[in-house]
Every structure is written in C-alpha cells, then in structure tokens.
Short mmCIF file of C-alpha atoms in Angstrom, two decimals:
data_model
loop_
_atom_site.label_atom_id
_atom_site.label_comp_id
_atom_site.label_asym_id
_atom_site.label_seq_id
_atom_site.Cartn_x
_atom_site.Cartn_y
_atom_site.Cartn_z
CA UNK C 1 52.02 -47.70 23.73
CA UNK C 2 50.76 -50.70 25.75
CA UNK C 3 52.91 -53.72 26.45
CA UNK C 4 51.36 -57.18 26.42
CA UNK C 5 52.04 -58.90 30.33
CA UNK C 6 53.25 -62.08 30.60
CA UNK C 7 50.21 -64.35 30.87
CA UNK C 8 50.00 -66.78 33.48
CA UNK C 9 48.21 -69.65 34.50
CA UNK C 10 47.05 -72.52 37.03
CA UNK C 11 48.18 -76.03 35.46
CA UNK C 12 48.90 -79.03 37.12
CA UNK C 13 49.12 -77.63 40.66
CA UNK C 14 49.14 -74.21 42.21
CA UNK C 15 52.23 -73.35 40.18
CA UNK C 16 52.02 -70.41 38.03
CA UNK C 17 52.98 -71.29 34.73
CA UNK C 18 53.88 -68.91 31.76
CA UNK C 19 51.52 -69.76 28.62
CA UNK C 20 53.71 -68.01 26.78
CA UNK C 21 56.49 -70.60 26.44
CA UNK C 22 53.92 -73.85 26.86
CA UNK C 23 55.00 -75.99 24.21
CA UNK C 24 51.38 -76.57 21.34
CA UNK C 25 49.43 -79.06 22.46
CA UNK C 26 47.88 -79.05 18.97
CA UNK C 27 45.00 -81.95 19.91
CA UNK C 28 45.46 -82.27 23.56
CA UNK C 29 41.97 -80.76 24.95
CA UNK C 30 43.79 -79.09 28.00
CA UNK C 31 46.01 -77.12 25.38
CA UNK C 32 42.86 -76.27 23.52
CA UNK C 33 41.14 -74.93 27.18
CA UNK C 34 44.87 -72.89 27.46
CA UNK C 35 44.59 -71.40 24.51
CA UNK C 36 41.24 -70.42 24.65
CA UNK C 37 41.92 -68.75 28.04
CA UNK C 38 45.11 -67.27 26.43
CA UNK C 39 42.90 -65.62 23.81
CA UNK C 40 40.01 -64.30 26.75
CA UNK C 41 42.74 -62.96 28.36
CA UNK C 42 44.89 -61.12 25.33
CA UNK C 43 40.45 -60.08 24.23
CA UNK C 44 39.96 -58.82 27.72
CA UNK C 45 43.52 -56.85 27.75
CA UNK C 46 43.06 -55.01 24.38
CA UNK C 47 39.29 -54.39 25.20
CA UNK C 48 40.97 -52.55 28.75
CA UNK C 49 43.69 -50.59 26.42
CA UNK C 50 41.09 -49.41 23.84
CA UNK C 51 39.04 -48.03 26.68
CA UNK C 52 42.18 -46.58 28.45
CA UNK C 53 42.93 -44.73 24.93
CA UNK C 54 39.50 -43.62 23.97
CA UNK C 55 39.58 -42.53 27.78
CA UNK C 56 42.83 -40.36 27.05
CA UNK C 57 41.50 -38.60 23.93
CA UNK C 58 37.98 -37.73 25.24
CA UNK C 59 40.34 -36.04 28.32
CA UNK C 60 42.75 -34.61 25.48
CA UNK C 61 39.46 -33.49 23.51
CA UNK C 62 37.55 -31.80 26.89
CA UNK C 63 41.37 -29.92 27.08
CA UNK C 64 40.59 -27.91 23.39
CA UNK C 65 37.36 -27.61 24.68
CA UNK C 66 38.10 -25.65 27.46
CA UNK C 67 40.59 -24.29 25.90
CA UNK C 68 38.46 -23.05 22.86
CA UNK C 69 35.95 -21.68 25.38
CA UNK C 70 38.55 -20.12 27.41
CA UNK C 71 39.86 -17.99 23.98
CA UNK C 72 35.87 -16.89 23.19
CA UNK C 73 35.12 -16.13 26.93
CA UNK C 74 38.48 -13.20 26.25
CA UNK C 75 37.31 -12.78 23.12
CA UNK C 76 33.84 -11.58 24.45
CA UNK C 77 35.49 -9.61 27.13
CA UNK C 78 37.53 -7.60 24.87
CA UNK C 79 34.57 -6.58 23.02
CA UNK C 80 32.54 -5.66 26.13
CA UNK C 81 35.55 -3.79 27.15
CA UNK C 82 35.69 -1.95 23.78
CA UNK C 83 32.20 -1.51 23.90
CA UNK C 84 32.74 0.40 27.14
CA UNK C 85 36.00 2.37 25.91
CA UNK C 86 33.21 3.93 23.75
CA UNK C 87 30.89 4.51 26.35
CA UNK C 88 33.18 6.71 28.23
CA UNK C 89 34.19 8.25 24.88
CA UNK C 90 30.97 9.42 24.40
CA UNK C 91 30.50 11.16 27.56
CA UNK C 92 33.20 13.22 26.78
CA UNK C 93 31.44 15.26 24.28
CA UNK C 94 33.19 18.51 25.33
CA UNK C 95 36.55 17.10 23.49
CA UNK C 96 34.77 15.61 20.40
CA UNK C 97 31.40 17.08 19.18
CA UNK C 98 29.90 13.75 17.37
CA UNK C 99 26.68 12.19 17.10
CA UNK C 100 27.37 9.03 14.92
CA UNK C 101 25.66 5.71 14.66
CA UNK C 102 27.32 4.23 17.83
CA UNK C 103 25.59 7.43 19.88
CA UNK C 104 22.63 6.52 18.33
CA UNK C 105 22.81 3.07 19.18
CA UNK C 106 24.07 4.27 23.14
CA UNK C 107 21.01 5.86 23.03
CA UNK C 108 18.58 3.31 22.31
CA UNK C 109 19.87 -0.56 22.28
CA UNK C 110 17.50 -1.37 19.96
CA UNK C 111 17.99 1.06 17.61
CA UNK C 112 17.53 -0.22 14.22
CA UNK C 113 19.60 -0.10 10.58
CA UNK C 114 18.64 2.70 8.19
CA UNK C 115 19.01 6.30 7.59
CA UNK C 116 20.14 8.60 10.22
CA UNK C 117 20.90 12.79 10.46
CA UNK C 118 24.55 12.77 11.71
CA UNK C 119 25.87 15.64 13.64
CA UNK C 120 29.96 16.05 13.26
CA UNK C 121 31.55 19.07 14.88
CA UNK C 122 28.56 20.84 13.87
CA UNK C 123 28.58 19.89 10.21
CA UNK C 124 25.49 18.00 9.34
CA UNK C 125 25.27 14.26 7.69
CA UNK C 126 22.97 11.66 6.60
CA UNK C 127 24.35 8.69 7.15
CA UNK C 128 23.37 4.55 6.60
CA UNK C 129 23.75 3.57 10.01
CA UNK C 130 24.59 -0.64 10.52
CA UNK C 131 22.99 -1.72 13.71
CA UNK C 132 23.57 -5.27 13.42
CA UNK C 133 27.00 -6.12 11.95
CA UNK C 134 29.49 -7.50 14.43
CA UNK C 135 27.41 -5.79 17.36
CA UNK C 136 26.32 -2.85 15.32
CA UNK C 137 27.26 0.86 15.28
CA UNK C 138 29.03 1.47 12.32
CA UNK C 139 28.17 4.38 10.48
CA UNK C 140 28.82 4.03 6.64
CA UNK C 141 31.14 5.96 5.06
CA UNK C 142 31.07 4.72 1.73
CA UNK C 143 28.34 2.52 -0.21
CA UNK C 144 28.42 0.76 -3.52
CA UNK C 145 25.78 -0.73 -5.01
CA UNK C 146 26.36 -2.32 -8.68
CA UNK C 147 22.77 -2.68 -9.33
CA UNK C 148 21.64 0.91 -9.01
CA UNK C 149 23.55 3.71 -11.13
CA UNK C 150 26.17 4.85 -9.60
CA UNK C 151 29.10 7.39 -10.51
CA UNK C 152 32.42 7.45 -8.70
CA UNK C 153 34.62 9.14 -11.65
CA UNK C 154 34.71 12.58 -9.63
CA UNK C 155 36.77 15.24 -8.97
CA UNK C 156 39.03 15.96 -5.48
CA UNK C 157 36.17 18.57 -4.59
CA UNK C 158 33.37 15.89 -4.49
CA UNK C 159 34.86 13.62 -2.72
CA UNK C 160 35.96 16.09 -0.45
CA UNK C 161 32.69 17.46 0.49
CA UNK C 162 30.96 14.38 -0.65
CA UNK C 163 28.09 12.83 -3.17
CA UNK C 164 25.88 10.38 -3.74
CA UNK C 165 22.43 9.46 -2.40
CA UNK C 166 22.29 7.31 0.91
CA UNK C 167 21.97 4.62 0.91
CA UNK C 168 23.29 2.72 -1.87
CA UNK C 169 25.57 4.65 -3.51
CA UNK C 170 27.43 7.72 -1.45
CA UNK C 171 30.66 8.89 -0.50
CA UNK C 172 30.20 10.59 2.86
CA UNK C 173 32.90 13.25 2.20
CA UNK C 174 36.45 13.09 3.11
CA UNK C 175 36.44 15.92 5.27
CA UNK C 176 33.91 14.51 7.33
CA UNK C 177 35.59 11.32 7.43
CA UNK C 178 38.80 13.39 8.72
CA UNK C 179 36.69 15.17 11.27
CA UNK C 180 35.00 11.59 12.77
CA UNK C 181 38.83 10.09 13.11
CA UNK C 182 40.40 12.59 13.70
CA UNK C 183 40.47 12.45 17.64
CA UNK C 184 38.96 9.23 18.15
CA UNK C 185 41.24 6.62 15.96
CA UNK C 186 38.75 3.93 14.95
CA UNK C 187 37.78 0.47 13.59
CA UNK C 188 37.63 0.51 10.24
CA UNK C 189 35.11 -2.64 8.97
CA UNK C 190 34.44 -3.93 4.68
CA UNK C 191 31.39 -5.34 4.04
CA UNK C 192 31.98 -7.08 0.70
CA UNK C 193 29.32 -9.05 -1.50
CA UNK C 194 30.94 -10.39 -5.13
CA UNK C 195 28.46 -10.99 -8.10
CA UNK C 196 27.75 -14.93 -6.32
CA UNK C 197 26.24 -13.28 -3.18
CA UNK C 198 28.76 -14.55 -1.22
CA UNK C 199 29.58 -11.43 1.69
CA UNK C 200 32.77 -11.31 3.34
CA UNK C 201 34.79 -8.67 5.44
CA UNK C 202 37.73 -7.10 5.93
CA UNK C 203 38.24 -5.10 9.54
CA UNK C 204 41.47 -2.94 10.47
CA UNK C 205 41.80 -0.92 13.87
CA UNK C 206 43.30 2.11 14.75
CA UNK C 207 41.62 3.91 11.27
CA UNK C 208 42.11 7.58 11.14
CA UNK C 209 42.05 9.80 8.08
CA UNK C 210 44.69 13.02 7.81
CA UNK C 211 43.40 16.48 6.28
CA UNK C 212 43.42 17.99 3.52
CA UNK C 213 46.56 19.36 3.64
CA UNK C 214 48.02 15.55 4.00
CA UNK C 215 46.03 14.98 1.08
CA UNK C 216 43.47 12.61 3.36
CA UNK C 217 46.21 10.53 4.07
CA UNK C 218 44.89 6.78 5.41
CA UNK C 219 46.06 4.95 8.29
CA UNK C 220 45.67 1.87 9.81
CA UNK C 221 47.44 -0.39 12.42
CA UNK C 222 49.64 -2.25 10.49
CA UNK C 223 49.11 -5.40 12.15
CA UNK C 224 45.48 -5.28 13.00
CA UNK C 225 44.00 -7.22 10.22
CA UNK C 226 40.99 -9.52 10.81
CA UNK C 227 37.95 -10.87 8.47
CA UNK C 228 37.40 -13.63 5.44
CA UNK C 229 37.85 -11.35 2.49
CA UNK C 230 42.05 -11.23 3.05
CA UNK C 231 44.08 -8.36 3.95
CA UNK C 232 44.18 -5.91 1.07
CA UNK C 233 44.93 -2.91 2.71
CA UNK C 234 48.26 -3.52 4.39
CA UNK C 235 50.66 -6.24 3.26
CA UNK C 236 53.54 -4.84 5.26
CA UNK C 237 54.56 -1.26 5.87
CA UNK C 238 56.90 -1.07 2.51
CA UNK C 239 55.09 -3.47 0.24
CA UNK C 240 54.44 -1.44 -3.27
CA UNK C 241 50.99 -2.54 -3.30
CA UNK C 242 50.15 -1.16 0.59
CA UNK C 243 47.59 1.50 0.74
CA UNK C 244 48.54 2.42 4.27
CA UNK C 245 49.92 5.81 4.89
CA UNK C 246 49.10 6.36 1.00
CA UNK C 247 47.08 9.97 0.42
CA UNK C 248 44.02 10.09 -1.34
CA UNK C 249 44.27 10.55 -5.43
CA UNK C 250 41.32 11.53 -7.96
CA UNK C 251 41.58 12.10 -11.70
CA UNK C 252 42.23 15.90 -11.21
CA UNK C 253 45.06 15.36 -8.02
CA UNK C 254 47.46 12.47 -8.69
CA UNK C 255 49.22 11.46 -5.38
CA UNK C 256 49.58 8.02 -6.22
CA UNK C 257 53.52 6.14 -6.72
CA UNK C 258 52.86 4.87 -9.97
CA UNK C 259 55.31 6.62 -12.94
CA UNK C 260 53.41 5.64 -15.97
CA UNK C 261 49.61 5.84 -14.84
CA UNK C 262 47.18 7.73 -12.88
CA UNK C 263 45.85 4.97 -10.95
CA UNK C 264 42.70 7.37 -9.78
CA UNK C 265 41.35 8.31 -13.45
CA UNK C 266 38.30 6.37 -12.97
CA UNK C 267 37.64 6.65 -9.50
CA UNK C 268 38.78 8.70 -6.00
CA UNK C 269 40.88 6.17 -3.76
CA UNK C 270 44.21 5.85 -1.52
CA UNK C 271 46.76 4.61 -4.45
CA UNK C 272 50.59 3.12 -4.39
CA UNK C 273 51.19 1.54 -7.09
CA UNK C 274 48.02 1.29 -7.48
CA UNK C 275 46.81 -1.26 -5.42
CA UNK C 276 44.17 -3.82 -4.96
CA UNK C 277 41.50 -2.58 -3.30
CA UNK C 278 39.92 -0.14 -5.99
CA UNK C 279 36.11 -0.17 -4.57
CA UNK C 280 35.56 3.21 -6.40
CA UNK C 281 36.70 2.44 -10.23
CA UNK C 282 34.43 1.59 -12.99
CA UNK C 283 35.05 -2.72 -11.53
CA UNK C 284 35.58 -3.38 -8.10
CA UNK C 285 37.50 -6.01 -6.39
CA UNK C 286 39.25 -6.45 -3.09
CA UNK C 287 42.19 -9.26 -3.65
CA UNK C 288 44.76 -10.46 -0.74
CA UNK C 289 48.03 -9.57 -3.15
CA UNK C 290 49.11 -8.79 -7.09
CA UNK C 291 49.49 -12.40 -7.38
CA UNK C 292 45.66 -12.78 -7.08
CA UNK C 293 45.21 -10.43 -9.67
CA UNK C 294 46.90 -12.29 -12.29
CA UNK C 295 46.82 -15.73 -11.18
CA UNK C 296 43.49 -16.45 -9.32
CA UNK C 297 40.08 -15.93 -11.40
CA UNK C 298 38.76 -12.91 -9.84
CA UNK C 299 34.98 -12.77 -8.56
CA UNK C 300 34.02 -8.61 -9.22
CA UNK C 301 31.91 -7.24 -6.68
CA UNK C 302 28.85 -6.03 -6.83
CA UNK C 303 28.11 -4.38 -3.40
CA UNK C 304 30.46 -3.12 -1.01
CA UNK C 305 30.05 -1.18 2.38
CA UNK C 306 33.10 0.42 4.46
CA UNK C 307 32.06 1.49 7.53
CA UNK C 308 33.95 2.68 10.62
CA UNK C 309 33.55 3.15 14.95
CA UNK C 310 35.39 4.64 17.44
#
C-alpha cells in the first residue's frame, strides 16, 4: 500500500547520498553508524504507516457507525410513524367500532399486560392483552400453553365463535378475528418458546382474516417477514408448503390441498399441503421449510402466543 522512499543521507560533504546502493562496510564504524540510521529511519517510516492505517480504519469504522446509527434512527421513525398511523386510526371510531389492546394502551401509556374486556363491533371479548412486546399493544388472539391442559381438536363451530380460557390456552374466535382485520389490515406478531426456554418470533404485516364465507381465508404481505424464529408462513406466493391465502380447515371442514390426508384432524389451522406451522395439533412446531422437518432435529414447543395490531 505504502512504498518505501529512497533513503538519503549526509556523508562526506553536503552531498546527498543514496544508502540504498552504499556498498557494506561490514567493520568500518561509519557503515555501522549508516546502517543504524538506515534502520531508525525504515523504524520511524513503518511506525508513520501503521499509524496512517490504524488512522484509516478507525475513519472506515466511525463510517458503519454512523451508518448503523443512521439505519436505527429510520428504524425508530418508522415505528413512531406507525405508532401514529394508529393514533389517527383510532379516532376514527365511526368507521371501525373497536376497543382492543392498542386503545387500551392509547388510553393509558402505562397500561399494563393481563386480562382485558374487549369491545369489537359490539361483540364482547376477553382478551390477554401484551403491553410490553416490541412496544406493546398486541391483543392475543391465540395462546398455547403446553404445561396446562389444553384441547385444540375442535370442530369449525368452536373455533368460529371461539374457546378456551384466557390466558393460557384460548382461541379468540375466528369471527372476531375477521371482524378486528377486517378494515384495519394489521401486524400479525409469534411469540414462540420451544421446550429449552429459548423465545423467538415471527412478525408479518398487512394480516387480515376473510369471512366465513372465504372459509377465514389468511393473508399476509408476502414479503413482510421479520423475527428469529424463520419465515414459516410464506415461502413464496406458490410454494406447496405456504399458508398464505390458504382458508381455515378443522376435522369436520377440510379446505386444505393435501389428496391423501386431512391435515386439520387434530387441530383447526390454515393448511396447504399441510404446512409447517401447526401451533394447534396435538405437537407444535414452527420450522423455516419441509427440509427442516426432515433434516434438522426439531425443538417442539411448548408455549406459543400469536398476537396481532392495527
């Protein structure tokens, strides 16, 4: 990177004279006081390039800093500006007759998790409301809990009108879930814990469920995936093993793709072929494709959350 500059000195006069081509002067004690100044300078020289190179990475290092700061600084403003999307959503409550977690939080910023009476299009909920994850206000439409008895092998009905008791183990109802998305597309957010307590998430935007004369169809934007837990939902709009734009399937209404097998018989969920994202059957997992499934060791899960915002 750094060329070496001819080295000159003052011998035998004021000429300068290269010490470069000085022939060895192997026990002459002025070649001995040459080369020692040879070697200060050629010290001196590297000692100036190391500190001209550390120089240029601490400059190239302060550049991915700002950088880095520059991507969280838009990261934060798209979430205030999402944050106030909803704020203006919820003023509207002529178009959209709601009262959901994020009103509750609106409400009072310091509103806590737990168990809250929803009101949607005057149908009343109860509802676990999550006040803290990723800036809180989800309201959780389905809960999982491995530990307490549970029992997801129902029938279109139930999980139409919904079951369960909040909050472990419930499935708020897939009408409701229709009526909350409905006008209001929203973020869709997995909360998943596997039997080594180790939590991770899935979150999809644009989340809206159809009616029940779609057969609760699910949608998501197809390119919207973020989280830690791998994209199990999507995989690409024509992938056998996508759940989006799949309708809902139970034991007793098979909508799923599959020829040979009712992917739903032990549990309600949006089914190709069948898919990998079965939170409702008698073992749940959440994998990122089929190969997973048969390749990777699979960690089952033993709690499980989706929740969803406008």
């Amino acid at each position: 990177m750094y060329s070496i500059l001819p080295i000159f000195i003052v011998f035998g006069g004021y000429e300068p004279i290269n010490a470069q081509y000085l022939p060895p002067f192997n026990t002459c004690p002025a070649a001995k006081f040459i080369e020692n100044i040879r070697h200060l300078y050629l010290k001196k020289y590297w000692e100036i390039a190391v500190l001209k190179i550390l120089y240029e990475e601490k400059q190239i290092q302060a550049e991915k800093d700002r950088v880095t700061l520059q991507m969280e600084m838009n990261s934060t403003v798209e979430q205030l500006q999402r944050r106030n999307d909803r704020l203006y959503g919820l003023v509207d409550q002529t178009k959209v007759n709601v009262r959901d977690c994020m009103w509750y939080m609106i409400e009072d910023i310091d509103a806590k998790s737990g168990v809250y009476n929803l009101s949607v299009n005057g149908v009343n909920v109860t509802a676990y409301c999550d006040m803290e994850t990723a800036s809180g206000g989800w309201t959780t439409i389905f809960a999982r809990d491995e530990t307490k008895t549970n029992n997801f092998t129902r029938s279109w009905i139930d999980y139409k009108i919904g079951f369960g008791s909040v909050p472990e183990n419930y499935w708020i109802g897939n009408a409701i879930m229709h009526e909350l998305t409905k006008d209001r597309p929203s973020e869709v957010y997995f909360k998943l814990t596997d039997d080594k307590n180790i939590t991770k998430w899935a979150k999809y935007q644009n989340f809206t469920i159809g009616p029940e004369e779609e057969q609760f169809i699910l949608n998501v934007n197809d390119t919207s995936y973020e989280g830690t837990a791998g994209d199990a939902l999507i995989y690409g709009k024509h992938n056998a093993w996508s759940v989006n734009g799949m309708a809902f399937s139970t034991y007793d209404m098979d909508n799923d793709r599959h020829k040979k097998y009712k992917c739903a018989a032990d549990g309600g969920w949006w089914m190709n072929k069948c898919g990998v994202s079965p939170l409702t059957l008698t073992a749940m997992w959440w994998v990122e494709s089929r190969r997973s499934v048969h390749v990777k060791p699979r960690d089952d899960l033993k709690k499980v959350a989706m929740m969803i915002r406008f």
